[in-house]
C-alpha positions as semicolon CSV with decimal commas, in nm:
position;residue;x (nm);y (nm);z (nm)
1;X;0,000;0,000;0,000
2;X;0,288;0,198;0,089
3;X;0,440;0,181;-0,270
4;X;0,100;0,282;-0,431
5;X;0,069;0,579;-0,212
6;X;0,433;0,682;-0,387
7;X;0,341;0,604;-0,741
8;X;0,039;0,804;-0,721
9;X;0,195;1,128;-0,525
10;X;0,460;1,072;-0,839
11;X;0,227;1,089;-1,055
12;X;0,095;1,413;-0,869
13;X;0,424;1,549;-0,862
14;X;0,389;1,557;-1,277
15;X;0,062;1,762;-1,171
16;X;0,198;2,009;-1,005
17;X;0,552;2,069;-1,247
18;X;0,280;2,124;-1,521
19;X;0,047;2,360;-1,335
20;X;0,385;2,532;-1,219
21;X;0,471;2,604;-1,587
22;X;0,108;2,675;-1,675
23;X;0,072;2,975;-1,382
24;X;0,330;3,191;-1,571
25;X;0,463;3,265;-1,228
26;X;0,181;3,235;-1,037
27;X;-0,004;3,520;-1,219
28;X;-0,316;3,237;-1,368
29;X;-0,544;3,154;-1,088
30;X;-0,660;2,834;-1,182
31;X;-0,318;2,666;-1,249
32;X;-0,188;2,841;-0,932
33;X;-0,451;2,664;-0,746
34;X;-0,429;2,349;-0,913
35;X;-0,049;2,348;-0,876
36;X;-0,074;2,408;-0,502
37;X;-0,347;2,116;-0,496
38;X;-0,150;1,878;-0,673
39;X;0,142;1,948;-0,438
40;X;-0,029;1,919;-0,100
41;X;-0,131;1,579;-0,211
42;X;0,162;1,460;-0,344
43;X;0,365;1,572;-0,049
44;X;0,091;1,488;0,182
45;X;0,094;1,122;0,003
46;X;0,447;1,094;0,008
47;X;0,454;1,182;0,385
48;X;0,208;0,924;0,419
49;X;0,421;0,651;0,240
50;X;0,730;0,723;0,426
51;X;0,595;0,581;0,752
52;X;0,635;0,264;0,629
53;X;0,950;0,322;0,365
54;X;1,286;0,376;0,385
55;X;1,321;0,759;0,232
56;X;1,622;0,696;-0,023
57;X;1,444;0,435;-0,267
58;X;1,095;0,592;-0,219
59;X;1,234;0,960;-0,267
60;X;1,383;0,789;-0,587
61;X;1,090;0,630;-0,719
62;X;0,866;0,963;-0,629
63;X;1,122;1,223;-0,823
64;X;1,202;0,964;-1,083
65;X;0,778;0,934;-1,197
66;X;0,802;1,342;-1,142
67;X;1,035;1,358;-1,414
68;X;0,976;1,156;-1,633
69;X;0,590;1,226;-1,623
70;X;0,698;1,563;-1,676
71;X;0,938;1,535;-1,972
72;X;0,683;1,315;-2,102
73;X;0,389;1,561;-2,077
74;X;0,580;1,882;-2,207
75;X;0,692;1,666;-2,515
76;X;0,325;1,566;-2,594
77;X;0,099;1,845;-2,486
78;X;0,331;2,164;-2,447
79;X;0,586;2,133;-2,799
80;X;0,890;2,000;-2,571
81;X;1,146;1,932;-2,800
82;X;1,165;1,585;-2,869
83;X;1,527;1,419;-2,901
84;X;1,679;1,036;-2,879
85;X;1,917;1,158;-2,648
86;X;1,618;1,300;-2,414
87;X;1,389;0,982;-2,483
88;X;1,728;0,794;-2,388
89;X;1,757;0,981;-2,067
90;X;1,394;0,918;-1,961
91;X;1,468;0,554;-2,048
92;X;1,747;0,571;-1,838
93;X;1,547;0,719;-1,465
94;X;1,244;0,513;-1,546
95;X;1,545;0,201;-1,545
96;X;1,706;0,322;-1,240
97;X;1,391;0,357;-1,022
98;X;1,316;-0,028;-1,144
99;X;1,683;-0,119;-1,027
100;X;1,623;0,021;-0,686
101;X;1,282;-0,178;-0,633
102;X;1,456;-0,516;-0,797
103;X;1,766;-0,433;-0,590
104;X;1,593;-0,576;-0,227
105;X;1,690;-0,211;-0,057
106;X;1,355;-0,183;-0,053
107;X;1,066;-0,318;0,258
């Protein structure tokens, strides 16, 4: 349950990079208010999580869905450039995040 609660404030995390971007600063009030909504809950979920996980892997798995959710979203919804070498990259966190669950360090 623990692990879920991380994926999904990861996933949240992408919510709140995009809504960051989308406030132009915070001067939009709707993506201001969604940003800070999607970041109470991912930190609040995240919080949650680490009651029951050790902080390095889960801090790993929760920035490593942030980014590449976020990469991933500005490349298909907000003209990202779109490269190997950056498609490589995202490969490359989504791999290490799998090596630290498959590594045991994990509960």
């Amino acid at each position: 349950m623990a692990w879920l609660l991380v994926v999904v404030a990861g996933f949240l995390e992408t919510g709140f990079a995009v809504c960051l971007k989308l406030s132009h600063g915070f001067t939009r009030l709707w993506p201001t208010v969604a940003f800070a909504a999607f970041a109470l809950g991912s930190f609040g979920l995240l919080t949650l999580a680490l009651r029951k996980l050790d902080v390095g892997p889960a801090y790993a798995v929760w920035t490593g869905i942030g980014a590449a959710g976020t990469a991933i979203y500005g490349m298909i919804f907000l003209g990202d450039v779109v490269s190997t070498l950056k498609i490589i990259s995202i490969s490359l966190v989504i791999a290490g995040v799998i090596g630290l669950q498959l590594s045991g360090s994990a509960h």
